[in-house]
Amino acid sequence: MITDWHEYRLINGAIGNLIDGLDESDMKRVVRHVFDSGGKRIRPIVLILCSELFGGDADECVDAALAIELIHSASLIHDDILDMGITRRGVPSVHKQFGQAAAILCGDFLISKSIELISKYDRAVIQDFGRAGMSMAEGEAADIGSRENSFSEENYLGCIDKKTASLFAASACMGSRIGGAPPHSVSRCAEFGMHLGMAYQIVDDILEYRELQHEKKSVNTSTTLPQILSAASSAEDALNRSIREVQYHVDESRKVISSFGESDVRDKLLKIVDYMTIDLIEDVEIPSRFEVAV
Ligand code: FPP
Ligand code: MG
């Protein structure tokens, strides 16, 4: 179980310390709501593992891992404002629970804290981090635009690359840099993270299309790959093609990781790939099981 891994305990401990260290205030209550609601902590775990892959020490990258989780959380808080999200992780979204001002400010607070945390690392790590944030904002803008403009498969793939895959890529890349990986391996790790992020977002969108997202609900929804593909073919075909796209990115991400030497860390990264992709759609994977929706 991933929750038994020391990387998971390390990031959860860092989140707990962050919250405990805050002054009693409205901000602390909102931050607590965000992190008490759960979350898989996959991005920071990927960062720590990619450092360990090259002999890095987990304790040395925990601040970077925390920065990644904070910026991810901030992006979801802001996304819920933009999407009019009602619930996330089975609880009311931050703006529903505390109001829009508190939600915007909590996002601001988490982004600012993440900058403080990342500032102690090398310039290349800080750049990866800043660029990922910029990509996420661009991707979110494209996502919002997708509701009004025509949105092709290519537009969709570009959008999720920026809004989701960029942070996975940055996590893997930053971890490998902190662990002392040579430049070629840093690029390979970024590639791994990108494919993992692409596969994960398509899986998330397949689950939404099949109305299997029970933990989150929003008024505005994104334009997803199965939706785009179903405009020109049956829902069954659209789902099959979407799953093939997932499989492509899963295979590519596995290929990168498998090219590194055998180790427990490598096996953990391979496990994460399955956990975030194939495992989540195992119940909807067999095409013949789909009733054709219209
Ligand atoms: C979820 O998409 C949203 C994202 C992956 C990115 C959100 C990014 C921003 C709001 C830009 C802010 C950037 C920073 C750096 C804080 P979704 O709506 O498809 O997923 P969901 O179903 O989980 O809501
Ligand atoms: Mg959303």
Short mmCIF file of C-alpha atoms and ligand atoms in Angstrom, two decimals:
data_model
loop_
_atom_site.label_atom_id
_atom_site.label_comp_id
_atom_site.label_asym_id
_atom_site.label_seq_id
_atom_site.Cartn_x
_atom_site.Cartn_y
_atom_site.Cartn_z
CA MET A 1 0.00 0.00 0.00
CA ILE A 2 1.32 3.40 -0.98
CA THR A 3 0.17 4.82 2.37
CA ASP A 4 2.70 2.51 4.06
CA TRP A 5 5.64 3.89 2.06
CA HIS A 6 8.10 6.13 3.88
CA GLU A 7 7.75 8.69 1.05
CA TYR A 8 4.01 8.97 1.82
CA ARG A 9 4.63 9.30 5.56
CA LEU A 10 7.28 11.94 4.93
CA ILE A 11 5.01 14.20 2.87
CA ASN A 12 2.05 13.69 5.18
CA GLY A 13 4.26 14.55 8.15
CA ALA A 14 5.43 17.72 6.40
CA ILE A 15 1.82 18.74 5.73
CA GLY A 16 0.94 18.09 9.39
CA ASN A 17 3.90 20.19 10.57
CA LEU A 18 2.92 23.01 8.24
CA ILE A 19 -0.61 23.11 9.63
CA ASP A 20 0.52 22.77 13.26
CA GLY A 21 2.92 25.67 12.75
CA LEU A 22 0.23 28.11 11.57
CA ASP A 23 -1.23 30.65 14.00
CA GLU A 24 -4.81 29.90 15.04
CA SER A 25 -6.75 31.84 12.40
CA ASP A 26 -9.39 31.60 9.69
CA MET A 27 -6.57 30.73 7.27
CA LYS A 28 -5.51 27.77 9.40
CA ARG A 29 -9.08 26.44 9.44
CA VAL A 30 -9.31 26.64 5.64
CA VAL A 31 -5.88 25.05 5.13
CA ARG A 32 -6.84 22.25 7.52
CA HIS A 33 -10.05 21.61 5.55
CA VAL A 34 -8.01 21.31 2.35
CA PHE A 35 -5.57 18.74 3.68
CA ASP A 36 -7.89 16.83 6.00
CA SER A 37 -10.09 15.98 3.03
CA GLY A 38 -7.44 13.55 1.80
CA GLY A 39 -5.64 13.41 -1.49
CA LYS A 40 -3.31 10.74 -2.82
CA ARG A 41 -0.12 12.87 -2.47
CA ILE A 42 1.13 11.28 -5.68
CA ARG A 43 2.97 14.28 -7.13
CA PRO A 44 5.21 14.80 -4.08
CA ILE A 45 5.80 11.04 -3.83
CA VAL A 46 6.88 11.02 -7.49
CA LEU A 47 9.28 13.87 -6.71
CA ILE A 48 10.83 12.04 -3.75
CA LEU A 49 11.09 8.74 -5.66
CA CYS A 50 12.73 10.41 -8.66
CA SER A 51 15.34 11.83 -6.30
CA GLU A 52 15.87 8.46 -4.62
CA LEU A 53 16.22 6.86 -8.05
CA PHE A 54 19.58 8.67 -8.34
CA GLY A 55 20.67 8.14 -4.75
CA GLY A 56 19.10 11.32 -3.35
CA ASP A 57 18.08 11.57 0.27
CA ALA A 58 14.30 11.88 0.82
CA ASP A 59 14.74 14.42 3.63
CA GLU A 60 16.58 16.75 1.28
CA CYS A 61 13.69 16.98 -1.13
CA VAL A 62 10.79 17.10 1.30
CA ASP A 63 10.44 20.91 1.04
CA ALA A 64 10.25 20.67 -2.74
CA ALA A 65 7.73 17.83 -2.42
CA LEU A 66 5.63 19.93 -0.06
CA ALA A 67 5.84 22.90 -2.44
CA ILE A 68 4.45 20.66 -5.20
CA GLU A 69 1.54 19.49 -3.05
CA LEU A 70 0.76 23.07 -2.00
CA ILE A 71 0.68 24.44 -5.52
CA HIS A 72 -1.41 21.46 -6.62
CA SER A 73 -3.89 22.13 -3.79
CA ALA A 74 -4.01 25.85 -4.62
CA SER A 75 -4.76 25.01 -8.24
CA LEU A 76 -7.69 22.80 -7.22
CA ILE A 77 -9.10 25.50 -4.92
CA HIS A 78 -8.93 28.03 -7.74
CA ASP A 79 -10.23 25.49 -10.25
CA ASP A 80 -13.26 24.89 -8.04
CA ILE A 81 -14.01 28.60 -8.02
CA LEU A 82 -13.73 28.71 -11.83
CA ASP A 83 -15.68 25.47 -12.39
CA MET A 84 -18.21 26.24 -9.67
CA GLY A 85 -17.15 23.05 -7.94
CA ILE A 86 -19.58 21.81 -5.32
CA THR A 87 -17.72 18.90 -3.75
CA ARG A 88 -14.16 17.65 -3.92
CA ARG A 89 -12.76 14.53 -2.24
CA GLY A 90 -16.23 13.90 -0.87
CA VAL A 91 -16.48 17.18 1.06
CA PRO A 92 -17.70 20.68 0.14
CA SER A 93 -15.24 22.61 -2.05
CA VAL A 94 -13.35 25.36 -0.23
CA HIS A 95 -15.37 28.24 -1.69
CA LYS A 96 -18.65 26.44 -0.88
CA GLN A 97 -17.58 25.85 2.71
CA PHE A 98 -15.81 29.13 3.48
CA GLY A 99 -16.81 31.57 0.73
CA GLN A 100 -15.04 32.84 -2.36
CA ALA A 101 -12.76 35.37 -0.64
CA ALA A 102 -11.41 32.75 1.76
CA ALA A 103 -10.87 30.31 -1.11
CA ILE A 104 -8.96 32.81 -3.27
CA LEU A 105 -6.82 33.85 -0.31
CA CYS A 106 -6.14 30.29 0.77
CA GLY A 107 -4.88 29.58 -2.78
CA ASP A 108 -2.72 32.72 -2.60
CA PHE A 109 -1.37 31.63 0.77
CA LEU A 110 -0.47 28.13 -0.44
CA ILE A 111 1.21 29.44 -3.60
CA SER A 112 3.25 31.93 -1.54
CA LYS A 113 4.27 29.26 0.95
CA SER A 114 5.31 27.01 -1.92
CA ILE A 115 7.59 29.78 -3.26
CA GLU A 116 9.19 30.14 0.15
CA LEU A 117 9.78 26.38 0.31
CA ILE A 118 11.24 26.08 -3.18
CA SER A 119 13.53 29.10 -2.84
CA LYS A 120 16.28 27.09 -1.10
CA TYR A 121 16.92 24.86 -4.13
CA ASP A 122 19.07 25.37 -7.22
CA ARG A 123 17.94 27.80 -9.88
CA ALA A 124 17.00 24.99 -12.33
CA VAL A 125 14.63 23.48 -9.77
CA ILE A 126 13.02 26.86 -9.09
CA GLN A 127 12.63 27.41 -12.83
CA ASP A 128 10.95 24.02 -13.33
CA PHE A 129 8.55 24.90 -10.56
CA GLY A 130 7.69 28.37 -11.86
CA ARG A 131 7.23 27.11 -15.39
CA ALA A 132 4.89 24.36 -14.27
CA GLY A 133 2.69 26.95 -12.53
CA MET A 134 2.59 29.06 -15.68
CA SER A 135 1.66 26.01 -17.77
CA MET A 136 -1.11 25.07 -15.38
CA ALA A 137 -2.64 28.52 -15.65
CA GLU A 138 -2.39 28.41 -19.47
CA GLY A 139 -3.94 24.95 -19.53
CA GLU A 140 -6.77 26.05 -17.27
CA ALA A 141 -7.43 29.03 -19.56
CA ALA A 142 -7.58 26.66 -22.56
CA ASP A 143 -9.91 24.38 -20.61
CA ILE A 144 -12.29 27.23 -19.85
CA GLY A 145 -12.10 28.39 -23.47
CA SER A 146 -13.00 24.86 -24.62
CA ARG A 147 -16.58 25.37 -23.50
CA GLU A 148 -17.21 28.11 -26.02
CA ASN A 149 -14.84 27.47 -28.91
CA SER A 150 -14.52 24.38 -31.05
CA PHE A 151 -12.10 22.04 -29.32
CA SER A 152 -10.32 19.31 -31.26
CA GLU A 153 -8.55 16.20 -29.97
CA GLU A 154 -5.28 18.03 -30.57
CA ASN A 155 -6.51 21.05 -28.57
CA TYR A 156 -7.57 18.70 -25.75
CA LEU A 157 -4.19 16.94 -25.62
CA GLY A 158 -2.39 20.29 -25.57
CA CYS A 159 -4.68 21.52 -22.81
CA ILE A 160 -4.19 18.54 -20.48
CA ASP A 161 -0.46 18.53 -21.15
CA LYS A 162 -0.39 22.05 -19.67
CA LYS A 163 -3.05 21.89 -16.98
CA THR A 164 -2.18 18.46 -15.55
CA ALA A 165 0.85 16.75 -17.05
CA SER A 166 3.12 19.77 -16.54
CA LEU A 167 3.04 19.40 -12.75
CA PHE A 168 3.71 15.65 -12.90
CA ALA A 169 6.60 16.34 -15.29
CA ALA A 170 7.96 19.07 -13.02
CA SER A 171 7.68 16.80 -9.96
CA ALA A 172 9.70 14.03 -11.61
CA CYS A 173 12.18 16.44 -13.15
CA MET A 174 12.74 18.45 -9.95
CA GLY A 175 13.16 15.27 -7.89
CA SER A 176 15.75 13.89 -10.28
CA ARG A 177 17.66 17.19 -10.27
CA ILE A 178 17.72 17.29 -6.47
CA GLY A 179 18.89 13.67 -6.44
CA GLY A 180 21.82 14.60 -8.67
CA ALA A 181 20.71 12.93 -11.91
CA PRO A 182 22.72 13.68 -15.08
CA PRO A 183 20.95 16.00 -17.61
CA HIS A 184 19.83 13.16 -19.90
CA SER A 185 18.15 11.36 -16.99
CA VAL A 186 16.49 14.60 -15.83
CA SER A 187 14.88 14.87 -19.29
CA ARG A 188 13.82 11.21 -19.15
CA CYS A 189 12.20 11.79 -15.77
CA ALA A 190 10.33 14.82 -17.12
CA GLU A 191 9.11 12.61 -19.99
CA PHE A 192 7.99 9.95 -17.53
CA GLY A 193 6.04 12.51 -15.48
CA MET A 194 4.46 13.99 -18.59
CA HIS A 195 3.19 10.59 -19.81
CA LEU A 196 1.95 9.70 -16.32
CA GLY A 197 0.09 13.01 -16.08
CA MET A 198 -1.46 12.64 -19.54
CA ALA A 199 -2.63 9.10 -18.77
CA TYR A 200 -4.04 10.18 -15.40
CA GLN A 201 -6.02 13.11 -16.80
CA ILE A 202 -7.54 10.99 -19.59
CA VAL A 203 -8.51 8.36 -17.00
CA ASP A 204 -10.07 11.09 -14.85
CA ASP A 205 -12.02 12.29 -17.90
CA ILE A 206 -13.15 8.76 -18.80
CA LEU A 207 -14.49 8.34 -15.27
CA GLU A 208 -16.30 11.66 -15.54
CA TYR A 209 -17.78 10.70 -18.91
CA ARG A 210 -19.03 7.44 -17.41
CA GLU A 211 -20.38 9.40 -14.42
CA LEU A 212 -18.17 7.45 -12.04
CA GLN A 213 -16.72 10.46 -10.21
CA HIS A 214 -18.62 10.27 -6.95
CA GLU A 215 -16.22 12.28 -4.81
CA LYS A 216 -16.34 15.46 -6.88
CA LYS A 217 -19.05 17.44 -8.56
CA SER A 218 -19.08 20.79 -10.33
CA VAL A 219 -21.49 22.95 -12.29
CA ASN A 220 -19.03 23.64 -15.13
CA THR A 221 -17.29 20.64 -16.62
CA SER A 222 -14.34 20.41 -18.98
CA THR A 223 -14.52 19.20 -22.57
CA THR A 224 -13.10 15.69 -22.41
CA LEU A 225 -11.52 13.27 -24.89
CA PRO A 226 -14.41 10.76 -24.94
CA GLN A 227 -16.83 13.66 -25.50
CA ILE A 228 -14.78 14.98 -28.42
CA LEU A 229 -14.40 11.54 -29.99
CA SER A 230 -18.06 10.65 -29.54
CA ALA A 231 -19.05 13.58 -31.76
CA ALA A 232 -17.84 11.56 -34.77
CA SER A 233 -18.44 8.00 -33.57
CA SER A 234 -20.31 5.89 -31.03
CA ALA A 235 -19.76 6.30 -27.29
CA GLU A 236 -18.29 2.79 -27.24
CA ASP A 237 -15.77 3.66 -29.93
CA ALA A 238 -14.96 6.96 -28.21
CA LEU A 239 -14.28 5.12 -24.96
CA ASN A 240 -12.17 2.47 -26.65
CA ARG A 241 -10.06 5.10 -28.35
CA SER A 242 -9.70 7.05 -25.10
CA ILE A 243 -8.54 3.91 -23.32
CA ARG A 244 -6.04 3.26 -26.11
CA GLU A 245 -4.68 6.77 -25.57
CA VAL A 246 -4.31 5.98 -21.84
CA GLN A 247 -2.53 2.74 -22.69
CA TYR A 248 -0.11 4.59 -24.98
CA HIS A 249 0.91 7.01 -22.21
CA VAL A 250 1.05 4.22 -19.62
CA ASP A 251 3.36 2.21 -21.87
CA GLU A 252 5.58 5.21 -22.57
CA SER A 253 5.86 6.11 -18.89
CA ARG A 254 6.66 2.48 -18.01
CA LYS A 255 9.29 2.34 -20.75
CA VAL A 256 11.14 5.32 -19.30
CA ILE A 257 11.12 3.96 -15.77
CA SER A 258 12.05 0.46 -16.89
CA SER A 259 15.11 1.87 -18.62
CA PHE A 260 16.57 2.72 -15.20
CA GLY A 261 18.29 -0.09 -13.28
CA GLU A 262 16.22 -2.51 -11.20
CA SER A 263 15.49 -1.23 -7.70
CA ASP A 264 12.71 -0.94 -5.12
CA VAL A 265 12.35 2.73 -6.05
CA ARG A 266 11.84 1.83 -9.70
CA ASP A 267 9.18 -0.72 -8.69
CA LYS A 268 7.41 1.94 -6.63
CA LEU A 269 7.31 4.29 -9.62
CA LEU A 270 5.89 1.49 -11.77
CA LYS A 271 3.28 0.84 -9.10
CA ILE A 272 2.29 4.50 -9.13
CA VAL A 273 1.73 4.35 -12.88
CA ASP A 274 -0.79 1.53 -12.43
CA TYR A 275 -2.37 3.06 -9.34
CA MET A 276 -3.08 6.34 -11.13
CA THR A 277 -4.26 4.86 -14.41
CA ILE A 278 -5.12 1.23 -15.14
CA ASP A 279 -6.29 0.45 -11.60
CA LEU A 280 -8.74 3.37 -11.68
CA ILE A 281 -10.46 2.18 -14.84
CA GLU A 282 -10.29 -1.57 -14.30
CA ASP A 283 -14.06 -1.75 -13.88
CA VAL A 284 -14.74 0.15 -17.08
CA GLU A 285 -11.89 -1.23 -19.13
CA ILE A 286 -13.57 -3.94 -21.18
CA PRO A 287 -15.29 -2.29 -24.15
CA SER A 288 -18.05 -4.89 -24.42
CA ARG A 289 -19.19 -3.81 -20.94
CA PHE A 290 -20.13 -0.33 -22.11
CA GLU A 291 -23.74 0.31 -22.89
CA VAL A 292 -23.77 2.80 -25.72
CA ALA A 293 -24.80 6.10 -24.23
CA VAL A 294 -26.25 8.95 -26.27
C1 FPP B 1 -8.45 20.46 -12.61
O1 FPP B 1 -9.04 20.21 -13.84
C2 FPP B 1 -7.54 21.63 -12.71
C3 FPP B 1 -6.22 21.61 -12.99
C4 FPP B 1 -5.51 20.35 -13.23
C5 FPP B 1 -5.40 22.84 -13.09
C6 FPP B 1 -5.97 24.05 -12.43
C7 FPP B 1 -5.10 25.24 -12.63
C8 FPP B 1 -5.41 26.51 -12.29
C9 FPP B 1 -6.69 26.86 -11.63
C10 FPP B 1 -4.43 27.57 -12.54
C11 FPP B 1 -3.83 27.99 -11.24
C12 FPP B 1 -2.42 27.68 -11.24
C13 FPP B 1 -1.63 27.66 -10.12
C14 FPP B 1 -0.21 27.55 -10.32
C15 FPP B 1 -2.13 27.72 -8.75
P1 FPP B 1 -10.51 19.65 -13.93
O2 FPP B 1 -11.49 20.71 -13.64
O3 FPP B 1 -10.64 18.94 -15.23
O4 FPP B 1 -10.50 18.53 -12.81
P2 FPP B 1 -11.47 18.30 -11.58
O5 FPP B 1 -12.56 17.42 -12.11
O6 FPP B 1 -10.63 17.62 -10.56
O7 FPP B 1 -12.00 19.63 -11.12
MG MG B 2 -12.66 21.26 -12.05
#
